[in-house]
Coordinates of C-alpha atoms in Angstrom, one line a residue:
X4 CA 152.3 68.7 72.8
X5 CA 153.1 70.1 76.3
X6 CA 151.6 73.4 75.2
X7 CA 148.4 71.8 74.1
X8 CA 148.1 70.0 77.4
X9 CA 148.7 73.2 79.3
X10 CA 146.0 75.0 77.3
X11 CA 143.5 72.2 77.8
X12 CA 144.2 72.1 81.5
X13 CA 143.8 75.9 81.9
X14 CA 140.5 75.8 80.0
X15 CA 139.2 73.0 82.3
X16 CA 140.1 75.0 85.4
X17 CA 138.4 78.1 84.1
X18 CA 135.3 76.1 83.3
X19 CA 135.2 74.6 86.8
X20 CA 135.7 78.0 88.4
X21 CA 132.9 79.6 86.4
X22 CA 130.6 76.7 87.3
X23 CA 131.1 77.4 91.0
X24 CA 130.5 81.2 90.6
X25 CA 127.1 82.4 91.8
X26 CA 125.4 85.3 90.2
X27 CA 122.2 86.5 91.9
X28 CA 120.0 88.1 89.3
X29 CA 116.9 90.2 89.9
X30 CA 114.5 88.4 92.3
X31 CA 110.9 89.3 92.1
X32 CA 110.3 89.6 95.8
X33 CA 113.6 91.0 97.1
X34 CA 112.2 94.1 98.6
X35 CA 109.3 92.6 100.6
X36 CA 109.1 94.5 103.9
X37 CA 110.9 93.4 107.0
X38 CA 113.8 91.3 108.0
X39 CA 116.7 93.5 107.0
X40 CA 119.8 94.2 108.9
X41 CA 122.5 96.6 107.7
X42 CA 124.9 96.7 110.7
X43 CA 128.0 95.4 109.0
X44 CA 130.6 97.7 107.4
X45 CA 130.1 98.5 103.8
X46 CA 133.0 98.0 101.4
X47 CA 132.9 99.9 98.0
X48 CA 133.3 98.1 94.7
X49 CA 134.4 99.6 91.4
X50 CA 131.9 101.0 88.9
X51 CA 130.3 98.6 86.4
X52 CA 131.8 99.2 83.0
X53 CA 129.6 100.5 80.2
X54 CA 126.7 101.3 82.5
X55 CA 125.1 104.3 80.9
X56 CA 121.4 104.7 81.9
X57 CA 119.2 105.9 79.0
X58 CA 117.5 108.3 79.2
X59 CA 119.5 110.5 81.5
X60 CA 117.3 112.5 83.8
X61 CA 118.2 115.8 82.2
X62 CA 116.9 114.4 78.9
X63 CA 114.0 112.7 80.4
X64 CA 111.8 115.8 80.7
X65 CA 113.6 118.5 78.7
X66 CA 110.6 120.9 79.1
X67 CA 110.8 122.1 82.7
X68 CA 107.2 123.2 82.3
X69 CA 106.2 119.6 82.5
X70 CA 107.5 119.2 86.1
X71 CA 104.6 119.2 88.5
X72 CA 104.3 121.8 91.2
X73 CA 105.2 120.6 94.7
X74 CA 103.9 121.9 98.0
X75 CA 107.4 123.0 99.2
X76 CA 111.0 123.1 98.2
X77 CA 113.2 120.3 99.5
X78 CA 110.6 117.6 98.6
X79 CA 110.7 114.4 96.7
X80 CA 107.5 113.7 94.7
X81 CA 106.9 110.2 93.3
X82 CA 104.2 109.8 90.7
X83 CA 103.7 106.1 90.2
X84 CA 101.5 106.3 87.1
X85 CA 104.3 108.3 85.4
X86 CA 107.1 106.1 86.8
X87 CA 108.9 109.3 87.7
X88 CA 110.6 110.7 90.8
X89 CA 110.8 114.5 91.0
X90 CA 113.0 116.3 93.4
X91 CA 112.9 120.0 94.1
X92 CA 116.0 121.2 96.0
X93 CA 115.8 123.6 99.0
X94 CA 117.0 126.3 96.6
X95 CA 114.4 125.6 93.9
X96 CA 116.3 123.5 91.3
X97 CA 114.2 120.6 90.0
X98 CA 115.2 117.2 88.8
X99 CA 113.2 114.3 87.2
X100 CA 114.3 110.7 87.2
X101 CA 112.7 107.6 85.6
X102 CA 112.0 104.8 88.2
X103 CA 110.5 101.4 88.6
X104 CA 107.5 101.2 91.0
X105 CA 105.6 98.5 92.9
X106 CA 103.5 95.9 91.1
X107 CA 99.7 96.1 91.4
X108 CA 98.7 95.5 95.0
X109 CA 102.2 96.3 96.2
X110 CA 102.1 100.1 95.8
X111 CA 102.0 102.5 98.8
X112 CA 100.7 106.1 98.6
X113 CA 101.1 108.9 101.1
X114 CA 103.6 111.1 102.8
X115 CA 106.7 110.1 104.6
X116 CA 110.3 111.2 105.1
X117 CA 113.9 110.0 104.3
X118 CA 115.0 108.3 107.6
X119 CA 118.5 107.2 106.6
X120 CA 120.9 106.5 103.7
X121 CA 123.5 103.8 103.0
X122 CA 126.3 103.6 100.4
X123 CA 126.9 100.1 98.9
X124 CA 124.3 98.4 101.0
X125 CA 124.3 94.7 101.6
X126 CA 121.1 92.8 100.8
X127 CA 119.8 90.3 103.4
X128 CA 116.8 88.3 102.0
X129 CA 114.1 87.6 104.5
X130 CA 113.3 84.0 105.7
X131 CA 110.2 84.0 103.5
X132 CA 112.2 85.0 100.5
X133 CA 114.7 82.2 101.0
X134 CA 111.8 79.8 101.5
X135 CA 110.4 80.8 98.1
X136 CA 113.9 80.7 96.5
X137 CA 116.2 78.4 98.4
X138 CA 119.1 79.4 96.2
X139 CA 119.2 82.9 97.8
X140 CA 122.1 83.4 100.2
X141 CA 121.8 84.8 103.7
X142 CA 123.7 88.0 102.6
X143 CA 124.6 89.4 99.2
X144 CA 127.7 91.7 99.6
X145 CA 128.1 94.9 97.6
X146 CA 128.8 94.2 94.0
X147 CA 127.2 94.1 90.5
X148 CA 124.8 91.3 91.5
X149 CA 123.4 93.1 94.5
X150 CA 119.7 94.0 93.8
X151 CA 119.9 97.2 95.9
X152 CA 122.6 98.6 93.7
X153 CA 125.1 101.1 95.0
X154 CA 122.9 103.4 97.1
X155 CA 119.8 102.9 99.3
X156 CA 117.6 105.8 100.6
X157 CA 115.3 104.5 103.4
X158 CA 111.8 105.8 103.9
X159 CA 109.0 105.1 106.4
X160 CA 111.2 103.9 109.2
X161 CA 113.1 101.7 106.8
X162 CA 110.1 99.8 105.4
X163 CA 110.3 101.5 101.9
X164 CA 113.4 102.4 99.9
X165 CA 114.6 104.3 96.9
X166 CA 117.6 102.4 95.7
X167 CA 119.6 101.3 92.7
X168 CA 119.1 98.0 90.9
X169 CA 121.0 95.2 89.1
X170 CA 118.2 95.1 86.6
X171 CA 118.1 98.5 84.8
X172 CA 115.7 97.1 82.2
X173 CA 113.0 97.2 84.9
X174 CA 113.1 101.1 85.1
X175 CA 109.8 102.5 83.8
X176 CA 107.8 99.5 84.8
X177 CA 105.8 98.1 87.7
X178 CA 108.4 95.6 88.9
X179 CA 109.1 95.8 92.6
X180 CA 107.3 94.8 95.8
X181 CA 106.9 98.4 96.8
X182 CA 110.3 100.0 96.7
X183 CA 111.5 102.5 94.0
X184 CA 114.3 101.5 91.7
X185 CA 116.5 103.9 89.9
X186 CA 119.4 103.8 87.4
X187 CA 122.7 103.7 89.1
X188 CA 123.9 107.1 88.0
X189 CA 120.6 108.7 89.0
X190 CA 120.4 107.2 92.5
X191 CA 124.0 108.2 93.2
X192 CA 123.1 111.8 92.2
X193 CA 119.9 111.8 94.3
X194 CA 121.8 110.3 97.2
X195 CA 124.1 113.3 97.3
X196 CA 121.2 115.8 97.0
X197 CA 118.8 114.5 99.7
X198 CA 119.4 114.3 103.5
X199 CA 117.5 112.5 106.3
X200 CA 114.4 114.4 107.0
X201 CA 113.6 115.2 103.4
X202 CA 109.8 115.0 102.8
X203 CA 108.6 112.3 100.4
X204 CA 105.2 112.3 98.7
X205 CA 104.0 109.3 96.8
X206 CA 101.0 109.7 94.5
X207 CA 99.2 107.6 92.0

């Protein structure tokens, strides 16, 4: 009898704990411009188990002849209509990654540069985002529910980003408010390859 009481009590405690836990899923407007602060230290978190992006970038465009020509080495080229980010290293090696791009009316085209990079970025929703969705916290710490994923590469003085995502199903679609989402494994690789000052070209 005592064992039954202990089991029931443990189940009730677990249920109560789960009810209090907050998980912040993908938010439609999380990468609207402005209002971000990333001045606090960043603490790493362990890899998400069973996170294997498909397709991997090396299988994404197996025919290297399909890669577009770029104006120079050491350049990122984003072709929004293809939902693809291409990177040519300074030594001429080319990579192609599937991405999510901005929704209609939220896309930006032009030329800019990488201005900074952050590992395990915190996400700070703007006041307008929190007004639209009062359940959003002031800060989402690094972790599986962070919409920026494990890496963020900042463009255009920080107004645009290439970053990871907590919604890998959005890759290959027009889903964001202007930023470019990547699979975790891909953004972590690109993060190591590119440096501040890398030229970025965004085309239709």
